[in-house]
Tab-separated table of C-alpha atoms in Angstrom:
chain	number	residue	atom	x	y	z
I	39	SER	CA	138.024	-119.479	53.118
I	40	SER	CA	141.796	-119.194	53.475
I	41	LEU	CA	141.635	-115.416	53.815
I	42	LYS	CA	138.761	-115.466	56.285
I	43	GLY	CA	140.461	-118.133	58.372
I	44	ALA	CA	143.578	-115.970	58.540
I	45	GLY	CA	141.589	-113.091	60.032
I	46	PHE	CA	141.394	-110.859	56.979
I	47	ARG	CA	138.122	-108.984	56.576
I	48	GLN	CA	138.618	-107.494	53.115
I	49	ALA	CA	140.435	-108.543	49.967
I	50	THR	CA	141.159	-106.832	46.666
I	51	LEU	CA	141.055	-108.708	43.369
I	52	THR	CA	143.245	-107.464	40.532
I	53	ALA	CA	140.470	-107.209	37.953
I	54	LYS	CA	142.826	-105.719	35.351
I	55	HIS	CA	146.569	-105.291	35.733
I	56	SER	CA	148.772	-103.211	33.452
I	57	ILE	CA	148.923	-105.975	30.835
I	58	GLY	CA	145.346	-104.936	30.009
I	59	PHE	CA	143.602	-108.330	30.250
I	60	CYS	CA	140.174	-108.038	31.897
I	61	LEU	CA	139.017	-110.816	34.235
I	62	TRP	CA	135.406	-109.936	33.435
I	63	PRO	CA	133.522	-109.836	30.106
I	64	SER	CA	133.480	-106.064	29.758
I	65	LYS	CA	130.155	-104.566	28.757
I	66	SER	CA	131.851	-101.414	27.522
I	67	THR	CA	132.317	-100.770	23.839
I	68	ASN	CA	136.085	-100.678	23.972
I	69	ASP	CA	139.076	-102.876	23.348
I	70	CYS	CA	138.699	-104.636	26.688
I	71	ASN	CA	135.990	-106.739	25.001
I	72	GLN	CA	138.672	-108.107	22.692
I	73	TYR	CA	141.129	-108.854	25.480
I	74	SER	CA	139.229	-110.454	28.327
I	75	VAL	CA	137.873	-113.756	29.615
I	76	ALA	CA	135.190	-113.461	26.925
I	77	GLN	CA	137.894	-114.271	24.350
I	78	SER	CA	139.391	-117.209	26.264
I	79	ASN	CA	138.661	-120.917	26.064
I	80	TRP	CA	137.820	-120.993	29.755
I	81	MET	CA	134.113	-121.810	30.168
I	82	ASN	CA	133.802	-121.327	26.387
I	83	GLY	CA	134.105	-117.590	26.851
I	84	THR	CA	131.130	-117.317	29.215
I	85	GLY	CA	133.118	-117.081	32.448
I	86	ASP	CA	133.441	-114.063	34.720
I	87	VAL	CA	136.188	-114.302	37.348
I	88	VAL	CA	135.121	-111.042	38.985
I	89	LYS	CA	131.540	-112.267	39.482
I	90	MET	CA	132.586	-115.678	40.823
I	91	TRP	CA	135.009	-114.053	43.242
I	92	THR	CA	132.734	-111.226	44.424
I	93	ASP	CA	129.830	-113.661	44.890
I	94	ALA	CA	132.048	-115.886	47.035
I	95	MET	CA	133.343	-112.910	49.017
I	96	HIS	CA	129.860	-111.562	49.722
I	97	ALA	CA	128.641	-115.047	50.711
I	98	ALA	CA	131.545	-115.331	53.183
I	99	GLY	CA	130.788	-111.915	54.696
I	100	LEU	CA	134.059	-110.423	53.452
I	101	ARG	CA	134.404	-106.915	52.015
I	102	VAL	CA	135.271	-106.602	48.331
I	103	GLY	CA	137.987	-104.390	46.851
I	104	LEU	CA	138.875	-104.157	43.156
I	105	TYR	CA	142.175	-103.153	41.524
I	106	LEU	CA	141.945	-101.441	38.123
I	107	ALA	CA	145.259	-100.416	36.558
I	108	PRO	CA	145.208	-97.013	34.815
I	109	TRP	CA	148.351	-98.076	32.923
I	110	ASP	CA	147.313	-100.345	30.052
I	111	GLN	CA	149.859	-101.936	27.715
I	112	HIS	CA	147.175	-103.411	25.451
I	113	PHE	CA	145.210	-100.195	24.908
I	114	PRO	CA	147.873	-97.498	25.365
I	115	SER	CA	146.945	-94.070	26.636
I	116	SER	CA	148.096	-92.617	23.318
I	117	ASN	CA	144.905	-94.052	21.808
I	118	THR	CA	141.977	-91.704	21.291
I	119	GLY	CA	139.329	-91.895	23.984
I	120	TYR	CA	141.498	-93.334	26.754
I	121	GLN	CA	139.566	-91.538	29.512
I	122	ASN	CA	136.313	-93.064	28.265
I	123	TYR	CA	138.033	-96.449	28.052
I	124	LEU	CA	139.182	-96.298	31.675
I	125	GLU	CA	135.925	-94.893	33.022
I	126	SER	CA	133.798	-97.444	31.167
I	127	GLN	CA	135.785	-100.227	32.845
I	128	LEU	CA	135.347	-98.546	36.224
I	129	THR	CA	131.612	-98.272	35.547
I	130	ASP	CA	131.457	-101.986	34.740
I	131	LEU	CA	133.168	-102.925	37.988
I	132	LEU	CA	131.165	-100.605	40.233
I	133	THR	CA	127.798	-101.373	38.647
I	134	ASN	CA	127.619	-105.138	38.235
I	135	TYR	CA	129.198	-106.766	41.287
I	136	GLY	CA	127.435	-105.501	44.403
I	137	PRO	CA	129.011	-103.348	47.102
I	138	VAL	CA	132.693	-102.583	46.557
I	139	TYR	CA	134.478	-101.147	49.584
I	140	GLU	CA	137.707	-100.075	47.912
I	141	VAL	CA	138.972	-99.189	44.446
I	142	TRP	CA	142.725	-99.447	43.864
I	143	LEU	CA	144.197	-97.195	41.136
I	144	ASP	CA	147.907	-97.937	40.843
I	145	GLY	CA	150.068	-94.928	40.030
I	146	ALA	CA	152.856	-96.834	38.241
I	147	ASN	CA	153.222	-95.549	34.654
I	148	SER	CA	149.740	-94.071	34.844
I	149	PRO	CA	148.732	-91.683	32.025
I	150	GLY	CA	149.351	-87.997	32.632
I	151	PRO	CA	146.814	-85.225	33.215
I	152	SER	CA	146.523	-84.399	29.512
I	153	ILE	CA	145.130	-87.905	28.979
I	154	VAL	CA	143.081	-88.595	32.134
I	155	ASP	CA	141.249	-86.217	34.455
I	156	TYR	CA	141.657	-88.233	37.643
I	157	ALA	CA	139.482	-85.897	39.687
I	158	HIS	CA	136.666	-86.841	37.310
I	159	VAL	CA	137.512	-90.532	37.769
I	160	PHE	CA	137.277	-90.113	41.556
I	161	ARG	CA	133.920	-88.357	41.289
I	162	LEU	CA	132.590	-91.084	38.998
I	163	ALA	CA	133.588	-93.808	41.475
I	164	ARG	CA	131.806	-91.977	44.300
I	165	GLN	CA	128.742	-91.396	42.171
I	166	LEU	CA	128.504	-95.094	41.326
I	167	GLN	CA	129.258	-96.308	44.878
I	168	PRO	CA	129.135	-93.482	47.450
I	169	HIS	CA	130.577	-95.673	50.226
I	170	THR	CA	133.610	-96.963	48.350
I	171	LEU	CA	137.084	-95.851	49.432
I	172	ILE	CA	139.564	-94.805	46.773
I	173	TRP	CA	143.229	-95.773	47.042
I	174	ALA	CA	145.393	-94.034	44.469
I	175	GLY	CA	149.106	-93.900	43.858
I	176	PRO	CA	150.729	-90.566	44.750
I	177	GLU	CA	151.237	-89.715	41.059
I	178	ILE	CA	147.484	-89.961	40.468
I	179	ASP	CA	146.595	-88.055	43.620
I	180	GLN	CA	148.890	-85.195	42.663
I	181	ARG	CA	147.184	-84.927	39.277
I	182	ALA	CA	143.696	-85.087	40.779
I	183	ALA	CA	144.679	-82.352	43.236
I	184	ALA	CA	146.026	-80.067	40.510
I	185	THR	CA	142.809	-79.785	38.462
I	186	SER	CA	140.437	-76.819	38.476
I	187	GLN	CA	137.969	-79.005	40.403
I	188	PRO	CA	140.331	-80.998	42.623
I	189	ALA	CA	139.431	-84.305	44.239
I	190	PHE	CA	141.383	-86.500	46.642
I	191	ALA	CA	141.649	-90.176	47.441
I	192	ASP	CA	140.639	-91.638	50.810
I	193	LEU	CA	143.658	-93.911	51.311
I	194	GLN	CA	147.346	-93.618	50.528
I	195	TRP	CA	150.506	-95.670	49.959
I	196	ILE	CA	152.973	-95.936	52.838
I	197	GLY	CA	155.896	-95.310	50.466
I	198	ASN	CA	157.538	-98.758	50.400
I	199	GLU	CA	156.545	-102.326	49.570
I	200	ASN	CA	158.269	-103.935	52.543
I	201	GLY	CA	155.328	-103.724	54.941
I	202	ILE	CA	156.903	-101.063	57.140
I	203	ALA	CA	155.107	-98.019	58.531
I	204	SER	CA	156.462	-95.893	61.404
I	205	ARG	CA	155.427	-94.679	64.844
I	206	THR	CA	154.710	-91.281	63.273
I	207	SER	CA	152.344	-92.570	60.538
I	208	SER	CA	149.355	-90.258	60.810
I	209	SER	CA	146.185	-90.003	58.743
I	210	LEU	CA	146.573	-86.225	58.979
I	211	ASP	CA	149.764	-86.458	56.926
I	212	THR	CA	148.654	-86.325	53.279
I	213	LEU	CA	152.118	-86.621	51.709
I	214	ASN	CA	150.991	-89.316	49.236
I	215	CYS	CA	147.386	-88.140	49.114
I	216	GLY	CA	147.431	-84.814	47.333
I	217	GLY	CA	150.141	-83.279	49.485
I	218	SER	CA	149.776	-79.710	50.676
I	219	ALA	CA	146.677	-79.168	48.538
I	220	ASN	CA	144.926	-81.683	50.786
I	221	MET	CA	146.386	-80.394	54.055
I	222	ASN	CA	143.092	-80.291	55.968
I	223	ALA	CA	141.938	-83.757	54.910
I	224	TRP	CA	142.053	-87.230	56.458
I	225	CYS	CA	143.819	-89.924	54.433
I	226	ALA	CA	144.588	-93.264	56.070
I	227	TRP	CA	147.683	-95.273	55.128
I	228	GLU	CA	147.883	-98.773	53.651
I	229	THR	CA	151.086	-100.700	54.321
I	230	ASN	CA	151.577	-103.266	51.588
I	231	VAL	CA	153.882	-106.225	51.129
I	232	SER	CA	153.872	-109.430	49.100
I	233	ASP	CA	154.271	-112.837	50.646
I	234	ARG	CA	156.821	-113.482	47.866
I	235	LEU	CA	159.152	-110.701	49.017
I	236	PRO	CA	161.994	-112.908	50.365
I	237	ASP	CA	162.593	-114.477	46.926
I	238	GLY	CA	162.618	-111.209	45.005
I	239	ASP	CA	159.543	-111.828	42.851
I	240	HIS	CA	157.299	-109.414	44.623
I	241	TRP	CA	153.761	-109.935	43.361
I	242	PHE	CA	153.254	-112.901	41.009
I	243	TRP	CA	153.293	-116.675	41.403
I	244	HIS	CA	156.118	-118.873	40.128
I	245	PRO	CA	156.447	-122.570	40.974
I	246	GLN	CA	159.916	-122.209	42.514
I	247	ASP	CA	158.863	-119.446	44.919
I	248	THR	CA	158.241	-119.937	48.602
I	249	PRO	CA	156.244	-117.514	50.759
I	250	MET	CA	157.735	-115.623	53.667
I	251	SER	CA	157.959	-117.286	57.065
I	252	LEU	CA	155.272	-116.934	59.712
I	253	SER	CA	157.657	-114.906	61.870
I	254	SER	CA	158.188	-112.466	58.983
I	255	MET	CA	154.446	-112.097	58.519
I	256	GLU	CA	154.010	-111.489	62.238
I	257	SER	CA	156.716	-108.836	62.086
I	258	VAL	CA	154.932	-107.044	59.236
I	259	PHE	CA	151.703	-107.123	61.246
I	260	PHE	CA	153.408	-105.164	64.023
I	261	THR	CA	154.965	-102.657	61.592
I	262	SER	CA	151.608	-102.041	59.873
I	263	VAL	CA	148.566	-102.617	62.093
I	264	GLY	CA	150.750	-101.948	65.115
I	265	MET	CA	151.686	-98.533	63.725
I	266	ASN	CA	148.271	-97.043	62.907
I	267	THR	CA	147.972	-98.356	59.341
I	268	THR	CA	146.166	-101.091	57.443
I	269	PHE	CA	148.000	-104.320	56.583
I	270	LEU	CA	147.679	-105.090	52.843
I	271	PHE	CA	149.103	-108.552	52.128
I	272	ASN	CA	149.545	-109.887	48.599
I	273	VAL	CA	148.869	-113.597	48.068
I	274	PRO	CA	149.194	-114.502	44.361
I	275	PRO	CA	146.935	-117.204	42.935
I	276	SER	CA	148.784	-120.025	41.186
I	277	ASN	CA	148.225	-121.172	37.601
I	278	THR	CA	145.354	-123.366	38.826
I	279	GLY	CA	143.422	-120.262	39.894
I	280	ALA	CA	143.686	-121.312	43.554
I	281	PHE	CA	146.229	-120.366	46.186
I	282	ASP	CA	149.392	-122.449	46.281
I	283	PRO	CA	149.233	-124.966	49.165
I	284	LYS	CA	152.344	-123.301	50.623
I	285	ASP	CA	150.444	-120.004	50.819
I	286	VAL	CA	147.425	-121.702	52.355
I	287	THR	CA	149.678	-123.169	55.043
I	288	LEU	CA	151.101	-119.725	55.820
I	289	LEU	CA	147.604	-118.216	56.048
I	290	GLN	CA	146.477	-121.018	58.362
I	291	GLN	CA	149.501	-120.491	60.611
I	292	PHE	CA	148.902	-116.748	60.693
I	293	GLY	CA	145.207	-117.294	61.455
I	294	SER	CA	146.080	-119.403	64.497
I	295	TRP	CA	148.601	-116.822	65.684
I	296	TYR	CA	146.224	-113.909	65.097
I	297	THR	CA	143.366	-115.656	66.916
I	298	SER	CA	145.527	-116.067	70.006
I	299	LEU	CA	147.084	-112.582	69.865
I	300	TYR	CA	144.320	-110.682	71.677
I	301	GLN	CA	142.926	-113.643	73.608
I	302	THR	CA	143.962	-112.652	77.140
I	303	ASP	CA	143.959	-108.986	78.084
I	304	VAL	CA	145.266	-108.873	81.655
I	305	LEU	CA	144.067	-105.256	82.063
I	306	LYS	CA	140.485	-105.967	81.037
I	307	GLY	CA	138.021	-104.923	83.759
I	308	GLN	CA	140.761	-103.930	86.194
I	309	PRO	CA	140.508	-100.818	88.446
I	310	THR	CA	141.624	-97.535	86.892
I	311	THR	CA	142.818	-94.185	88.161
I	312	VAL	CA	142.748	-91.022	86.023
I	313	ASP	CA	143.862	-87.468	86.668
I	314	SER	CA	140.680	-85.974	85.174
I	315	THR	CA	137.413	-87.068	83.578
I	316	TRP	CA	134.901	-85.506	81.210
I	317	SER	CA	132.019	-84.030	83.202
I	318	ALA	CA	129.227	-86.060	81.620
I	319	ALA	CA	128.666	-89.647	82.716
I	320	GLY	CA	130.090	-92.518	80.699
I	321	PHE	CA	133.659	-91.326	80.088
I	322	ASP	CA	135.418	-92.622	83.198
I	323	GLY	CA	138.644	-94.623	83.174
I	324	SER	CA	136.873	-97.989	83.217
I	325	LYS	CA	135.732	-97.364	79.641
I	326	ALA	CA	139.333	-97.788	78.469
I	327	VAL	CA	139.537	-101.360	79.806
I	328	ASP	CA	136.048	-102.681	78.970
I	329	ASP	CA	137.041	-104.459	75.720
I	330	SER	CA	134.918	-102.118	73.598
I	331	VAL	CA	136.215	-99.510	71.155
I	332	CYS	CA	132.745	-97.944	71.193
I	333	THR	CA	133.378	-96.505	74.678
I	334	TYR	CA	136.296	-94.441	75.873
I	335	TRP	CA	137.880	-92.520	78.719
I	336	ALA	CA	137.995	-88.776	78.092
I	337	ALA	CA	139.868	-86.195	80.162
I	338	ALA	CA	138.178	-83.045	81.429
I	339	ALA	CA	137.175	-80.210	79.112
I	340	GLY	CA	140.058	-77.933	78.215
I	341	LYS	CA	142.726	-80.511	79.021
I	342	THR	CA	145.436	-81.412	76.505
I	343	THR	CA	147.291	-83.808	78.814
I	344	GLY	CA	146.117	-86.789	80.812
I	345	ARG	CA	147.113	-89.890	82.747
I	346	LEU	CA	145.314	-93.223	82.811
I	347	GLU	CA	146.545	-95.848	85.280
I	348	VAL	CA	145.353	-99.428	85.459
I	349	ASP	CA	145.874	-100.876	88.948
I	350	PRO	CA	145.200	-104.634	89.157
I	351	PRO	CA	144.837	-106.079	92.693
I	352	ALA	CA	147.694	-108.499	91.919
I	353	PRO	CA	150.707	-108.299	89.576
I	354	VAL	CA	150.022	-109.110	85.897
I	355	THR	CA	152.352	-110.544	83.257
I	356	PHE	CA	152.310	-109.575	79.587
I	357	SER	CA	154.478	-109.216	76.467
I	358	MET	CA	152.423	-106.793	74.343
I	359	LEU	CA	150.684	-103.468	74.920
I	360	SER	CA	147.855	-102.108	72.778
I	361	ILE	CA	146.721	-98.473	72.837
I	362	ARG	CA	143.752	-97.221	70.818
I	363	GLU	CA	142.064	-93.856	70.480
I	364	PRO	CA	138.347	-93.466	69.616
I	365	ILE	CA	139.149	-92.977	65.952
I	366	GLU	CA	135.777	-91.384	65.188
I	367	LEU	CA	137.097	-88.372	67.126
I	368	GLY	CA	140.263	-88.256	65.038
I	369	GLU	CA	143.907	-88.592	66.033
I	370	ARG	CA	144.241	-86.578	69.219
I	371	SER	CA	147.575	-87.458	70.822
I	372	THR	CA	150.692	-85.608	69.681
I	373	ALA	CA	152.979	-87.082	72.373
I	374	TYR	CA	152.516	-89.984	74.806
I	375	HIS	CA	154.517	-92.468	76.829
I	376	VAL	CA	153.901	-95.584	78.927
I	377	GLU	CA	154.974	-96.161	82.533
I	378	ILE	CA	155.170	-99.517	84.326
I	379	LYS	CA	155.063	-99.964	88.115
I	380	GLN	CA	157.225	-102.767	89.490
I	381	ASN	CA	158.064	-103.531	93.126
I	382	GLY	CA	156.267	-100.386	94.219
I	383	ALA	CA	158.230	-98.001	91.951
I	384	TRP	CA	157.240	-96.454	88.618
I	385	ASN	CA	159.550	-97.015	85.660
I	386	LYS	CA	158.855	-93.877	83.630
I	387	ALA	CA	160.837	-95.014	80.563
I	388	PRO	CA	160.316	-98.751	80.010
I	389	LYS	CA	161.751	-100.305	76.839
I	390	ASP	CA	160.144	-102.460	74.202
I	391	LYS	CA	161.571	-105.728	72.865
I	392	SER	CA	163.919	-103.821	70.541
I	393	GLY	CA	165.278	-101.586	73.299
I	394	ASN	CA	163.265	-98.502	72.349
I	395	GLN	CA	161.445	-96.453	74.961
I	396	ILE	CA	157.675	-96.995	74.791
I	397	LYS	CA	156.712	-93.522	73.676
I	398	GLY	CA	155.476	-91.853	70.527
I	399	THR	CA	153.443	-89.107	68.951
I	400	VAL	CA	150.501	-90.645	67.100
I	401	ILE	CA	148.193	-93.227	68.697
I	402	GLY	CA	145.266	-93.249	66.293
I	403	GLN	CA	143.576	-96.514	65.359
I	404	ARG	CA	146.110	-98.683	67.213
I	405	GLN	CA	149.680	-98.772	68.480
I	406	LEU	CA	151.091	-102.171	69.395
I	407	TRP	CA	154.252	-102.505	71.472
I	408	GLN	CA	156.083	-105.812	71.891
I	409	LEU	CA	157.976	-106.325	75.149
I	410	ASN	CA	160.035	-109.046	76.693
I	411	GLN	CA	157.789	-110.828	79.162
I	412	THR	CA	157.075	-108.287	81.890
I	413	SER	CA	155.454	-108.508	85.311
I	414	ALA	CA	153.881	-105.296	86.634
I	415	ASP	CA	151.930	-104.008	89.618
I	416	ALA	CA	150.296	-101.313	87.463
I	417	VAL	CA	150.546	-99.801	83.983
I	418	ALA	CA	149.883	-96.216	82.860
I	419	VAL	CA	149.536	-94.443	79.529
I	420	VAL	CA	150.383	-90.750	79.789
I	421	ILE	CA	149.252	-88.245	77.171
I	422	ASP	CA	151.918	-85.548	77.247
I	423	SER	CA	150.225	-83.366	74.636
I	424	ALA	CA	147.157	-83.547	72.402
I	425	ARG	CA	145.257	-81.573	69.776
I	426	GLY	CA	142.160	-81.665	71.963
I	427	VAL	CA	140.890	-83.417	75.060
I	428	PRO	CA	142.809	-86.732	75.419
I	429	ALA	CA	140.726	-89.857	74.896
I	430	ILE	CA	141.595	-93.574	75.023
I	431	ALA	CA	139.226	-96.211	73.664
I	432	GLU	CA	141.235	-99.230	74.804
I	433	PHE	CA	144.411	-99.805	76.788
I	434	GLY	CA	145.292	-103.487	76.903
I	435	ALA	CA	148.167	-105.763	77.921
I	436	TYR	CA	148.394	-109.283	76.474
């Protein structure tokens, strides 16, 4: 309930961390049976945290992800049969708990290629749940890419745990997703951070810890979602099994902020002017301001540049811009900038709240730009170069 109220649509449970303790009564014939909830006093050994949690998630309409650590300090990779041990746990998790949308395989201290064939692990996950997305640490992806039958993850690590992506974060960059071996693939980025970051204990709960401030969480939202990546936010359960009340308060505050963020788009439904349009009907400029990512403006065939102006009949005031491409067509822009018309003149290099010009390379899923409160007669997004015909799904000002 806390996660849903905060606006999150998916959450990942750490079903087994590197300590090796399984939060489910493993059905596999391996050592996990001897180091799991089945051996605890909780519910007299009949409990299954993974089932309780996935049932609650499915009932709430939230997507399920599961974290399974390849590094295991209880059953070390030096033991015989480690690959079978890991894959039997993966089979448990992807067979018994309904649809799982993401599998997280942490690369930290993960066993090397002589112990685990990670390409085989990837193929097993996709065989068990064809629609699941695999996130793997770069160490694992490199090993899966180097096999005679290479396989690649679907999602990759941004490279830090501070919640910071960049304006150049592109799903076509596979640096942490198999590297050059995967150069023609698509691999989206996850930008992760823990709500415990300010106090130094990054991931786990301790009674003296306090979560980050709401303003810090908002900032991470803009440096993750606002930079074409997914925001992955760690909230550690306390020793009661529930979230700490301090974390619940933060999630409630963020939920209120997030609900209001996109509430008033002053460009929605306003008149548009474009320099070219795709010849078929249904791709005119109005499709970029209709509040639907399922429609989009497209420039004319053969074009690799384009200009979309939104011209309200009266000046509008805003403090955030949102630009989105129709992501099903891929990342098309390679250079763009925004222009703002004020007092009858176009400012071709307006600045954001931090003093940076509002321009970039990648647009992708979404680029968010924060501004000091600005009044404008018109606003334009200009595609200076693109891989194909420029297309904008939504251009909004809030």
